[in-house]
Coordinates of C-alpha atoms and ligand atoms in Angstrom, one line a residue:
M931 CA -55.9 32.0 32.5
S932 CA -52.4 31.2 32.5
A933 CA -50.8 29.4 29.6
L934 CA -50.4 26.0 30.9
S935 CA -54.2 26.5 32.0
A936 CA -55.0 27.4 28.7
L937 CA -53.4 24.7 27.7
R938 CA -54.9 22.1 29.3
Y939 CA -58.1 23.5 29.2
R940 CA -57.5 23.1 25.4
F941 CA -56.8 19.7 26.0
N942 CA -59.3 18.6 27.9
S943 CA -62.2 20.2 26.5
L944 CA -61.1 18.4 23.6
T945 CA -61.0 14.9 25.6
Q946 CA -64.2 15.9 27.3
T947 CA -65.8 16.6 24.3
L948 CA -64.8 13.4 22.7
T949 CA -65.4 11.3 25.8
V950 CA -69.4 12.5 25.8
V951 CA -69.3 11.6 22.4
N952 CA -68.2 8.1 23.2
Q953 CA -70.3 7.5 25.9
S954 CA -72.9 6.9 23.3
L955 CA -71.7 3.9 22.3
N956 CA -70.2 1.1 25.0
H957 CA -67.1 1.1 25.3
H958 CA -66.9 -2.9 25.4
T959 CA -69.0 -3.1 22.6
Q960 CA -66.3 -0.8 20.7
S961 CA -63.4 -2.7 21.8
S962 CA -64.7 -6.1 20.8
I963 CA -65.9 -5.2 17.2
L964 CA -62.1 -5.2 16.5
V965 CA -63.2 -8.9 15.7
P966 CA -64.7 -7.5 12.4
T967 CA -68.4 -9.2 12.3
F968 CA -68.3 -9.0 8.7
I969 CA -65.2 -8.5 6.7
L970 CA -65.5 -8.5 2.7
C971 CA -63.3 -10.7 0.5
S972 CA -60.8 -10.4 3.7
Q973 CA -57.7 -11.8 3.4
F974 CA -58.1 -14.6 6.1
S975 CA -61.0 -16.3 7.0
S976 CA -62.0 -15.1 10.6
K977 CA -60.6 -18.5 11.7
Q978 CA -57.5 -17.7 10.3
Q979 CA -57.9 -14.5 11.3
S980 CA -57.7 -15.4 14.8
N981 CA -54.7 -18.2 14.5
D982 CA -52.8 -15.4 12.9
R983 CA -53.6 -12.9 15.8
N984 CA -52.2 -15.8 18.2
E985 CA -49.0 -16.1 16.4
D986 CA -46.4 -14.0 17.2
K987 CA -48.1 -13.1 20.4
N988 CA -45.5 -12.0 22.2
D989 CA -43.1 -10.7 19.6
V990 CA -43.8 -7.2 20.8
V991 CA -41.4 -5.0 18.6
S992 CA -39.8 -1.8 20.3
L993 CA -37.3 0.3 19.8
F994 CA -36.8 1.1 23.3
N995 CA -36.8 -1.5 25.7
R996 CA -40.2 -0.4 27.4
D997 CA -42.3 -3.1 29.6
P998 CA -45.3 -4.1 27.0
T999 CA -47.7 -4.9 30.0
S1000 CA -48.2 -1.3 30.7
P1001 CA -48.3 2.0 28.5
P1002 CA -44.5 3.8 29.3
R1003 CA -44.9 7.6 30.7
L1004 CA -43.3 9.9 28.8
F1005 CA -42.1 13.0 29.2
V1006 CA -42.5 15.4 26.0
V1007 CA -40.7 18.3 24.4
Q1008 CA -42.0 20.5 22.3
P1009 CA -39.7 22.9 20.3
R1010 CA -41.6 26.2 20.0
L1011 CA -43.5 27.1 16.4
R1012 CA -44.9 30.2 15.2
P1013 CA -47.9 31.3 15.1
D1014 CA -49.1 30.0 18.4
T1015 CA -52.2 28.6 17.2
F1016 CA -49.5 25.9 15.4
L1017 CA -47.6 25.4 18.4
Q1018 CA -50.7 24.9 20.1
A1019 CA -52.1 22.1 17.7
K1020 CA -48.6 20.4 17.6
L1021 CA -48.3 20.7 21.3
N1022 CA -52.3 18.8 21.6
E1023 CA -51.0 16.5 18.8
A1024 CA -47.3 15.7 20.9
L1025 CA -49.7 15.0 23.9
C1026 CA -52.1 12.7 22.0
L1027 CA -49.2 11.0 20.4
A1028 CA -47.5 10.3 23.6
N1029 CA -50.7 9.1 25.4
S1030 CA -51.6 6.5 22.2
L1031 CA -48.7 4.4 23.1
E1032 CA -50.1 1.6 24.4
E1033 CA -50.2 -2.2 23.5
Q1034 CA -53.3 -3.4 22.2
R1035 CA -54.6 -6.7 23.7
E1036 CA -57.1 -9.2 22.2
G1037 CA -58.9 -6.2 20.2
Y1038 CA -59.1 -3.7 23.2
F1039 CA -56.6 -1.4 25.1
E1040 CA -56.8 -1.9 28.9
T1041 CA -56.7 2.1 29.6
D1042 CA -59.2 4.4 28.2
F1043 CA -57.4 7.2 26.8
F1044 CA -59.7 9.9 28.7
D1045 CA -58.5 8.6 32.0
K1046 CA -55.2 9.1 31.2
A1047 CA -53.5 11.9 32.6
L1048 CA -52.0 14.7 30.5
P1049 CA -48.2 13.9 29.9
P1050 CA -45.4 16.1 32.0
H1051 CA -44.3 18.3 28.9
I1052 CA -42.3 21.6 27.8
V1053 CA -42.0 23.7 25.7
V1054 CA -38.6 24.8 24.8
Q1055 CA -36.4 27.4 22.4
N1056 CA -36.4 26.0 18.5
P1057 CA -32.8 25.7 17.4
I1058 CA -34.1 26.2 13.9
L1059 CA -36.3 29.0 14.3
R1060 CA -33.5 30.5 16.4
S1061 CA -30.3 30.0 14.0
S1062 CA -31.6 28.0 10.9
R1063 CA -29.9 25.3 12.0
A1064 CA -30.1 22.4 14.8
R1065 CA -26.8 21.4 16.5
A1066 CA -25.8 18.5 14.9
D1067 CA -24.5 16.5 18.0
T1068 CA -27.5 17.1 20.5
Y1069 CA -30.1 19.4 18.0
F1070 CA -30.9 21.4 20.8
G1071 CA -28.5 23.8 22.2
P1072 CA -26.4 22.7 25.6
G1073 CA -28.8 25.7 27.8
T1074 CA -31.6 23.9 26.6
V1075 CA -30.3 20.3 26.7
E1076 CA -29.7 21.4 30.5
T1077 CA -33.0 22.8 31.3
I1078 CA -35.0 20.0 29.8
K1079 CA -32.8 17.3 32.4
C1080 CA -33.6 19.1 35.4
H1081 CA -37.5 19.4 34.2
L1082 CA -37.2 15.3 33.7
Y1083 CA -35.7 14.8 36.7
T1084 CA -38.1 16.4 38.7
S1085 CA -40.8 14.6 37.3
E1086 CA -38.8 11.5 37.6
S1087 CA -38.7 11.9 41.1
K1088 CA -42.4 11.8 40.9
G1089 CA -41.9 8.6 39.1
E1090 CA -43.3 9.8 36.0
V1091 CA -41.0 9.3 33.5
D1092 CA -39.7 6.2 31.3
A1093 CA -38.5 7.7 28.3
V1094 CA -38.8 11.5 26.4
F1095 CA -40.6 12.2 23.1
V1096 CA -39.0 15.2 21.5
N1097 CA -41.5 16.3 19.1
S1098 CA -39.0 16.8 16.3
I1099 CA -36.7 14.6 13.7
L1100 CA -33.3 13.7 15.3
S1101 CA -30.6 12.1 13.4
G1102 CA -29.3 8.7 15.0
I1103 CA -26.4 10.9 16.5
Q1104 CA -28.7 13.5 18.1
Q1105 CA -30.9 10.7 19.8
R1106 CA -28.1 8.8 21.1
N1107 CA -26.0 11.7 22.4
L1108 CA -29.5 13.4 23.6
E1109 CA -30.2 9.8 25.6
R1110 CA -26.9 9.8 27.2
A1111 CA -27.3 13.8 28.6
W1112 CA -30.6 12.5 30.2
G1113 CA -30.4 8.8 31.0
K1114 CA -33.2 7.7 29.2
P1115 CA -34.3 6.4 26.1
V1116 CA -35.3 9.3 23.4
L1117 CA -37.9 9.1 21.2
D1118 CA -38.0 11.3 17.9
R1119 CA -41.6 12.1 16.5
V1120 CA -40.5 9.4 13.5
G1121 CA -39.5 7.0 16.2
L1122 CA -42.8 7.2 18.3
I1123 CA -45.2 7.0 15.7
I1124 CA -43.8 4.0 14.4
E1125 CA -43.7 2.6 18.1
I1126 CA -47.6 3.4 18.1
F1127 CA -47.7 1.3 15.0
N1128 CA -46.2 -1.7 16.2
A1129 CA -48.2 -1.6 19.4
H1130 CA -51.4 -1.2 17.6
A1131 CA -50.9 -3.7 15.3
Y1132 CA -53.1 -6.3 15.5
T1133 CA -53.7 -8.4 12.6
K1134 CA -50.8 -10.7 10.9
E1135 CA -50.4 -7.8 7.8
A1136 CA -50.3 -4.9 10.6
K1137 CA -47.9 -6.7 12.5
L1138 CA -45.2 -7.9 9.4
Q1139 CA -46.0 -4.0 8.1
S1140 CA -45.1 -2.3 11.2
E1141 CA -42.3 -4.7 12.2
L1142 CA -40.6 -4.0 8.8
A1143 CA -40.7 -0.3 9.2
A1144 CA -39.5 -0.7 12.9
L1145 CA -36.8 -2.7 11.6
M1146 CA -36.0 -0.2 9.0
Y1147 CA -35.8 2.8 11.3
K1148 CA -33.6 0.8 13.6
K1149 CA -30.8 0.2 10.6
S1150 CA -30.8 3.8 10.3
R1151 CA -30.3 4.5 14.0
L1152 CA -27.6 2.1 14.4
V1153 CA -24.6 4.5 15.3
R1154 CA -21.4 4.5 17.1
V1155 CA -20.5 7.5 19.1
R1156 CA -17.5 8.6 20.8
G1157 CA -17.1 7.4 25.1
P1158 CA -16.4 9.4 27.5
D1159 CA -12.2 7.8 26.9
G1160 CA -12.6 8.6 23.6
R1161 CA -13.1 5.5 21.7
Y1162 CA -16.4 4.9 19.7
T1163 CA -18.6 2.4 21.6
F1164 CA -22.0 1.2 20.2
G1165 CA -25.0 0.8 21.9
T1166 CA -27.1 3.3 23.7
T1167 CA -25.0 2.8 27.2
G1168 CA -21.9 2.6 25.5
E1169 CA -21.2 -1.1 25.3
A1170 CA -17.6 -1.5 23.6
E1171 CA -17.8 -2.6 20.1
V1172 CA -18.0 -6.4 20.2
V1173 CA -16.7 -8.4 17.7
S1174 CA -18.3 -11.6 16.6
A1175 CA -16.4 -14.2 15.2
R1176 CA -18.0 -14.2 11.6
G1177 CA -15.7 -13.1 9.0
R1178 CA -13.0 -15.0 10.7
G1179 CA -11.7 -18.0 8.9
S1180 CA -13.5 -17.1 6.0
G1181 CA -11.2 -15.3 3.7
G1182 CA -8.1 -17.1 4.9
R1183 CA -5.7 -18.4 7.5
G1184 CA -3.9 -17.4 10.6
F1185 CA -3.8 -13.7 10.8
I1186 CA -5.4 -12.9 7.3
S1187 CA -8.3 -14.7 8.0
G1188 CA -9.8 -11.1 8.6
A1189 CA -10.9 -9.3 11.9
G1190 CA -14.3 -10.9 12.1
E1191 CA -17.9 -8.5 12.5
T1192 CA -18.1 -5.9 14.3
E1193 CA -21.3 -5.4 16.9
L1194 CA -23.0 -2.7 14.0
Q1195 CA -22.0 -5.0 11.2
L1196 CA -23.7 -7.8 12.9
Q1197 CA -26.7 -5.9 13.8
R1198 CA -27.1 -4.4 10.6
R1199 CA -27.1 -8.5 9.0
R1200 CA -29.6 -9.3 11.4
I1201 CA -31.5 -7.0 10.1
L1202 CA -31.3 -7.2 6.7
E1203 CA -31.8 -11.1 7.3
R1204 CA -35.0 -10.4 9.0
R1205 CA -36.0 -8.3 6.5
N1206 CA -35.8 -10.3 3.7
H1207 CA -37.7 -12.9 5.6
L1208 CA -40.8 -10.0 6.3
L1209 CA -40.6 -8.6 2.6
S1210 CA -41.5 -12.3 1.3
Q1211 CA -44.6 -12.3 3.5
I1212 CA -45.7 -9.0 2.7
E1213 CA -45.5 -9.7 -0.9
E1214 CA -47.6 -12.9 -0.1
V1215 CA -50.1 -10.2 1.2
R1216 CA -49.9 -8.1 -1.6
R1217 CA -50.7 -10.8 -4.0
T1218 CA -53.5 -12.1 -2.5
R1219 CA -54.8 -8.3 -2.3
A1220 CA -54.7 -8.1 -5.6
L1221 CA -56.6 -11.4 -7.0
Q1222 CA -59.5 -10.4 -4.3
R1223 CA -59.4 -6.8 -5.8
A1224 CA -59.7 -8.5 -9.0
A1225 CA -62.6 -10.7 -8.0
R1226 CA -64.3 -8.0 -6.8
K1227 CA -64.0 -5.6 -10.0
R1228 CA -65.1 -8.6 -11.8
H1229 CA -68.2 -10.4 -9.9
G1230 CA -68.8 -8.3 -7.2
G1231 CA -71.9 -6.3 -8.6
S1232 CA -75.1 -6.8 -8.6
H1233 CA -76.1 -8.4 -12.8
N1234 CA -72.5 -9.1 -12.9
K1235 CA -71.2 -6.2 -13.1
G1236 CA -68.0 -4.7 -11.1
L1237 CA -68.4 -3.8 -7.3
A1238 CA -67.1 -0.5 -7.0
T1239 CA -64.6 0.6 -4.2
V1240 CA -64.9 4.0 -2.0
A1241 CA -61.6 4.6 0.0
V1242 CA -62.1 7.0 3.4
V1243 CA -58.9 8.3 3.5
G1244 CA -57.7 11.3 5.9
Y1245 CA -55.6 12.4 9.1
T1246 CA -55.6 10.5 11.4
N1247 CA -58.2 11.0 14.2
A1248 CA -60.8 12.9 11.5
G1249 CA -63.5 10.4 12.2
K1250 CA -62.8 7.9 9.2
S1251 CA -64.1 4.9 10.9
T1252 CA -67.0 6.5 12.5
L1253 CA -68.0 7.8 9.5
V1254 CA -67.5 4.3 7.4
S1255 CA -69.3 2.9 11.0
A1256 CA -72.4 5.4 10.5
L1257 CA -72.5 4.8 6.5
S1258 CA -72.8 1.2 6.8
E1259 CA -74.4 0.7 10.1
S1260 CA -71.8 -1.3 11.3
D1261 CA -69.3 -0.8 14.2
L1262 CA -65.7 -0.6 13.1
Y1263 CA -63.4 0.6 16.1
S1264 CA -63.1 3.9 16.5
D1265 CA -61.1 5.7 19.3
S1266 CA -59.5 9.3 20.2
R1267 CA -56.0 7.5 20.6
L1268 CA -54.3 8.1 17.2
F1269 CA -53.7 5.2 15.0
A1270 CA -56.4 3.4 16.2
T1271 CA -56.8 1.7 13.0
L1272 CA -54.3 0.4 10.6
D1273 CA -55.8 -2.4 8.9
P1274 CA -58.3 -1.7 6.3
R1275 CA -61.9 -2.7 6.7
L1276 CA -64.5 -3.2 3.6
K1277 CA -68.0 -2.4 4.4
S1278 CA -71.2 -2.3 2.1
V1279 CA -73.6 0.4 1.7
I1280 CA -76.3 0.7 -0.5
L1281 CA -76.3 4.4 -2.3
P1282 CA -79.2 6.5 -2.9
S1283 CA -79.5 5.1 -6.3
G1284 CA -79.4 1.5 -5.2
R1285 CA -76.4 0.7 -6.3
K1286 CA -74.2 -1.3 -3.7
V1287 CA -70.5 -0.4 -3.2
L1288 CA -67.8 -0.9 -0.5
L1289 CA -66.6 1.3 1.6
S1290 CA -62.8 1.3 2.7
D1291 CA -62.1 2.2 6.2
T1292 CA -58.1 2.4 6.9
V1293 CA -55.0 3.5 8.3
G1294 CA -54.9 7.4 8.7
F1295 CA -52.1 9.8 8.1
I1296 CA -49.9 12.5 10.0
S1297 CA -47.7 15.4 9.0
D1298 CA -44.1 13.5 8.7
L1299 CA -45.8 10.2 8.5
P1300 CA -42.5 8.0 8.3
V1301 CA -41.1 6.9 5.3
Q1302 CA -40.5 3.6 6.7
L1303 CA -44.0 3.3 7.3
V1304 CA -45.3 4.7 3.9
E1305 CA -43.1 1.7 2.5
A1306 CA -43.7 -1.0 4.7
F1307 CA -47.5 -0.3 4.4
H1308 CA -47.3 -0.6 0.9
A1309 CA -49.8 -3.5 0.4
T1310 CA -52.2 -1.7 2.9
L1311 CA -51.9 1.4 1.2
E1312 CA -52.0 0.4 -2.5
E1313 CA -56.1 -0.4 -1.5
L1314 CA -56.4 3.4 -1.9
V1315 CA -54.3 3.5 -5.1
E1316 CA -57.2 0.8 -6.9
A1317 CA -59.9 2.8 -5.6
D1318 CA -63.0 4.1 -7.8
L1319 CA -63.5 7.2 -5.6
L1320 CA -61.2 8.7 -2.4
V1321 CA -63.6 10.7 0.0
H1322 CA -61.2 12.8 2.2
V1323 CA -62.4 13.1 5.8
I1324 CA -61.2 16.4 7.5
D1325 CA -61.8 17.1 11.4
C1326 CA -63.1 20.8 10.9
T1327 CA -62.1 21.5 14.7
A1328 CA -58.3 21.1 14.0
P1329 CA -56.9 24.6 14.0
N1330 CA -54.3 23.2 11.6
L1331 CA -57.1 22.1 9.1
D1332 CA -55.1 23.5 6.3
E1333 CA -52.0 21.5 7.5
H1334 CA -53.8 18.3 7.6
R1335 CA -55.2 18.6 4.2
T1336 CA -52.1 19.2 2.5
T1337 CA -50.1 16.3 4.7
V1338 CA -52.8 13.6 3.0
L1339 CA -52.6 15.1 -0.5
Q1340 CA -49.0 15.0 -0.5
V1341 CA -49.2 11.0 1.3
L1342 CA -51.7 10.3 -1.8
Q1343 CA -49.5 11.8 -4.4
Q1344 CA -46.5 9.9 -3.1
I1345 CA -48.2 6.4 -2.7
G1346 CA -49.1 7.0 -6.5
V1347 CA -52.7 8.2 -6.6
S1348 CA -53.6 9.1 -9.8
E1349 CA -54.2 13.3 -10.5
E1350 CA -57.2 12.5 -11.9
K1351 CA -58.7 10.1 -8.8
L1352 CA -57.6 13.3 -6.6
Q1353 CA -59.3 15.7 -9.1
S1354 CA -62.3 13.7 -8.2
M1355 CA -62.1 13.1 -4.2
I1356 CA -65.3 14.5 -2.5
E1357 CA -64.0 17.0 0.5
V1358 CA -65.7 16.1 4.0
W1359 CA -65.6 18.5 6.8
N1360 CA -66.4 15.8 9.9
K1361 CA -67.3 17.0 13.5
I1362 CA -69.7 20.0 12.6
D1363 CA -71.5 19.0 15.6
Y1364 CA -68.3 19.8 17.9
E1365 CA -69.0 23.2 20.0
E1366 CA -65.7 24.9 21.7
G1367 CA -66.1 25.7 25.3
D1368 CA -65.9 29.5 26.6
M1369 CA -62.8 30.4 26.1
S1370 CA -63.3 34.3 26.9
D1371 CA -60.6 34.4 29.4
D1372 CA -58.2 32.2 27.6
E1373 CA -54.9 34.0 26.6
P1374 CA -52.8 33.5 24.0
L1375 CA -50.0 31.2 24.5
D1376 CA -47.3 33.9 23.7
D1377 CA -48.6 36.8 25.6
G1378 CA -45.4 38.3 27.6
D1379 CA -41.9 36.7 27.8
E1380 CA -41.6 33.3 25.6
D1381 CA -39.4 31.7 27.9
D1382 CA -41.6 32.2 30.8
I1383 CA -44.4 30.4 28.8
A1384 CA -41.8 27.8 28.5
S1385 CA -41.4 27.3 32.0
E1386 CA -45.3 27.9 32.8
I1387 CA -46.2 25.0 30.2
S1388 CA -44.0 22.5 32.0
S1389 CA -46.5 20.8 33.3
G1390 CA -46.9 20.2 37.1
L1391 CA -43.7 21.6 37.7
E1392 CA -44.5 24.4 39.3
D1393 CA -45.5 23.7 42.4
D1394 CA -42.5 21.9 43.2
K1395 CA -40.1 24.6 42.2
A1396 CA -39.7 26.0 45.6
N1397 CA -38.9 22.8 47.5
S1398 CA -36.4 21.3 45.1
S1399 CA -32.5 21.7 44.9
L1400 CA -32.8 21.3 41.1
A1401 CA -36.2 23.4 40.7
V1402 CA -34.1 25.9 42.1
E1403 CA -31.7 25.7 39.3
C1404 CA -34.5 25.6 36.6
S1405 CA -36.4 28.6 38.3
E1406 CA -37.9 30.9 36.1
G1407 CA -35.2 33.8 36.7
D1408 CA -32.0 31.2 35.2
F1409 CA -34.5 29.8 32.2
E1410 CA -33.9 32.8 29.7
E1411 CA -30.5 32.6 31.2
T1412 CA -29.8 29.1 30.6
I1413 CA -31.3 28.7 27.0
D1414 CA -29.3 32.1 25.7
N1415 CA -26.4 32.8 27.7
I1416 CA -24.6 29.6 27.9
Q1417 CA -21.8 28.9 25.5
D1418 CA -22.3 26.5 22.7
N1419 CA -19.3 25.0 23.4
C1420 CA -20.0 23.8 26.6
S1421 CA -20.5 20.0 25.1
D1422 CA -18.2 17.3 26.6
G1423 CA -16.0 14.9 24.3
W1424 CA -18.5 12.3 24.1
L1425 CA -21.7 14.3 22.5
L1426 CA -19.3 15.0 19.7
S1427 CA -19.0 12.1 16.9
G1428 CA -16.9 11.0 14.0
D1429 CA -19.9 10.0 12.4
D1430 CA -21.4 12.3 9.8
Q1431 CA -25.1 12.8 9.8
E1432 CA -27.4 14.9 8.1
N1433 CA -30.0 17.2 9.9
V1434 CA -32.6 15.3 9.4
G1435 CA -34.3 17.7 11.7
D1436 CA -33.7 21.0 9.9
H1437 CA -35.6 19.5 6.9
W1438 CA -38.9 18.6 9.2
L1439 CA -38.8 21.9 10.0
K1440 CA -38.1 23.5 6.8
S1441 CA -41.0 21.5 5.4
L1442 CA -43.3 22.7 8.3
D1443 CA -42.6 26.5 7.3
D1444 CA -43.2 25.4 3.5
Q1445 CA -46.3 23.8 4.7
R1446 CA -47.0 27.0 6.5
G1447 CA -46.1 29.4 4.2
E1448 CA -48.7 27.4 1.6
T1449 CA -51.6 27.0 4.1
L1450 CA -51.3 30.4 6.1
N1451 CA -50.2 32.4 3.4
N1452 CA -53.1 35.1 2.5
S1453 CA -51.2 36.0 -0.7
G1454 CA -54.3 34.2 -2.5
T1455 CA -51.9 32.5 -4.4
E1456 CA -53.4 28.9 -4.7
T1457 CA -50.9 26.2 -4.3
K1458 CA -51.2 22.9 -6.3
L1459 CA -52.2 21.1 -3.4
Q1460 CA -54.6 23.5 -2.3
S1461 CA -56.9 23.4 -5.1
Q1462 CA -60.0 22.1 -3.0
A1463 CA -61.4 25.8 -1.8
G1464 CA -63.6 24.2 0.8
P1465 CA -65.6 21.5 1.7
H1466 CA -68.4 19.4 -0.9
V1467 CA -70.1 18.6 2.0
Q1468 CA -70.0 18.8 6.0
I1469 CA -70.8 16.5 8.6
S1470 CA -71.4 15.4 11.6
A1471 CA -70.6 11.4 11.6
I1472 CA -71.9 11.4 15.5
T1473 CA -75.4 12.9 14.5
G1474 CA -75.8 11.9 11.4
V1475 CA -75.6 15.4 10.0
G1476 CA -74.9 15.5 6.2
L1477 CA -74.6 11.9 5.4
Q1478 CA -77.7 11.4 3.0
E1479 CA -75.9 14.4 1.0
L1480 CA -72.8 12.5 1.0
L1481 CA -74.2 9.2 -0.2
E1482 CA -75.6 11.1 -3.0
L1483 CA -72.4 12.8 -4.0
I1484 CA -70.7 9.4 -3.9
D1485 CA -73.8 8.4 -6.2
E1486 CA -73.3 11.4 -8.4
R1487 CA -69.7 11.0 -8.8
L1488 CA -69.5 7.6 -9.5
K1489 CA -71.9 7.9 -12.4
T1490 CA -70.2 10.2 -14.0
Q1491 CA -67.3 8.4 -13.3
D1492 CA -69.2 5.4 -15.0
E1493 CA -70.4 7.7 -18.0
T1494 CA -66.7 8.7 -18.6
L1495 CA -65.6 5.1 -18.9
K1496 CA -68.3 4.1 -20.8
A1497 CA -67.5 6.9 -23.4
Q1498 CA -64.0 6.2 -23.0
N1499 CA -64.6 2.3 -23.9
V1500 CA -66.4 3.3 -27.4
V1501 CA -64.1 5.7 -28.5
E1502 CA -61.3 2.6 -27.8
R1503 CA -63.6 0.1 -29.2
G1504 CA -63.9 1.9 -32.4
F1505 CA -60.1 2.5 -32.3
F1506 CA -59.7 -1.1 -32.0
D1507 CA -62.0 -2.3 -34.6
R1508 CA -60.9 -0.1 -37.6
K1509 CA -57.1 -1.2 -36.6
W1510 CA -58.4 -4.9 -36.6
R1511 CA -61.1 -5.1 -39.2
P1512 CA -60.7 -7.9 -41.9
S1513 CA -59.3 -5.9 -45.0
H1514 CA -61.8 -5.8 -47.0
A1515 CA -61.9 -2.8 -49.6
D1516 CA -65.1 -1.1 -48.7
D1517 CA -65.0 -2.2 -45.2
A1518 CA -61.7 -0.5 -45.0
G1519 CA -63.2 2.6 -46.4
M1520 CA -65.6 2.8 -43.9
A1521 CA -63.3 2.3 -41.5
V1522 CA -61.7 5.5 -42.2
E1523 CA -65.0 7.4 -42.7
Q1524 CA -65.3 6.7 -39.3
Ligands
GTP1048 N1 -67.7 15.5 18.2 C1 -67.8 14.6 17.0 N2 -66.5 13.4 17.0 C2 -66.5 12.5 16.4 C3 -67.0 12.6 15.0 N3 -66.5 11.4 13.9 C4 -65.9 11.1 15.0 N4 -65.2 11.7 16.3 C5 -64.6 11.1 17.2 O1 -63.3 11.3 16.9 C6 -62.9 10.4 17.4 C7 -61.6 9.6 16.3 O2 -62.7 8.8 15.8 P1 -62.2 8.0 14.5 O3 -63.2 7.6 13.9 O4 -61.4 6.5 15.4 O5 -61.0 8.7 14.0 P2 -60.3 8.2 12.4 O6 -59.9 8.8 11.6 O7 -60.5 6.2 12.2 O8 -58.9 7.8 13.6 P3 -57.6 6.5 13.2 O9 -58.3 5.2 13.2 O10 -57.2 6.5 14.5 O11 -56.9 7.1 11.9 C8 -63.6 9.7 18.2 O12 -63.1 9.9 19.1 C9 -64.7 9.7 17.7 O13 -66.4 9.5 18.8 C10 -68.2 13.7 14.2 O14 -68.9 14.0 14.3 N5 -68.4 14.5 16.1
MG1049 MG1 -59.8 4.5 12.5

């Protein structure tokens, strides 16, 4: 089996299995359930929610000018990674990300995830693996840029491409230069994830937070690049820097009144104004959430006891929503699309001891979760920080399970979850029902020449090569040459920019390397983030295996926590009593004796 078919097989077998699983639930029922039947202490009443959802309905925030009525077709560029299992996992994730970008309408997606064709894609040389540093201007070397360009043209001739997705982190300059080289909008990993959040945002809260993240990302991408004529230009298509009237006349008269505002300054100002507006609205959301949490803690439980919240966290697509639905016998929206859930949902569950608790389903994480999203989704993520107990769901079928675990732990630490809560977190391995198809004739990705593989993996291009003049330039024989032998001095003037930039991509791969070092090393040295040796419970949220055991474990952990808290309270009360007891001689003596 060729590397391409192996990859297709893996992707298809993954999606097919999930299709079968999904068939057990009626699609339309699933789709419509985002209008929740029961949201405890929700921030808005259901009537309010529907109003909120209708409000700003046409406000589609997009990082590139995509048509919101139909999902964009993306061409996926995956830089090579090692080992092959890691590359395979990252490529699969990139393809799922590319297919996940679709506007959500009235609570459901028009396209079934499994009906979507595999996006055209290519695996290329990784500039960071090769020279430990990516090019400042185009990230890839000129040979790779050209190779991608001709593969892109071939795909485009079939009407397949609206934009290019590079599964790496690019700087603003690199992105702009690649857009010019390829004549297509370019999205990097951060951009695509933010774009997906914007497309999937449905409630007012999610929309506000996603828009804020997109704005902050946009702000960091406002760059000027040198045009073909050597002058600085602004904008994707290289418009000249526009000067607005603002600034003129404000600081003086006539010639000393200032040069006005450049396009760059104008865009920045607009972004900052909108940002302040969004921040004030998000602050309101946070305040409301905090009040509701406090109310739950005070009166939510039986016998006037507080109601404990158990937050279900995990990598995106791990099965969090399916698990919460199964435990609470409800029907939260679940989908193989990444980031299907953006808003926290609370569902009540009765534990084996008879105790009632709230299960919270929330947004999933991903490696390199954009910092803009973490900051913007502060109000949502705060729910996790405030939860009494965390349940970490891991998809045990993921080949890079350790990386998923590390990513989630890193994000939890980043948002301020205490060490104590991380220690008491329950780790659950989900999808134990999953059976891998027969992979006996599957070849490892890297068998043979790695550049042949890169050519092979490029989807749907092989057949066209013989006929297309462009394909002649991309023929496999030339491929190696294109990548290896073209000198790095071929960049046109416009590729070079005067603007300084940092190599964010380097950081990304370095962090990948670090993670792989941590997660794939066999030295036996445990990092702090890997203190968990294995799962506490193994379950299948679909078949129900292990769910009772999980509920018992939650019960037990909460009980232990209650006892610890009680003990602490006794100690604290003792201290309090000693400190504030009236200064009667006998009492004081007793207090000392205690
Ligand atoms: N085979 C199998 N598939 C499962 C299981 N649990 C969930 N899935 C599937 O995994 C996919 C993702 O499930 P979700 O519950 O949406 O995952 P999630 O973690 O909520 O994902 P996001 O909300 O996108 O972060 C869906 O297609 C589910 O049907 C399981 O136990 N076994
Ligand atoms: Mg979900």
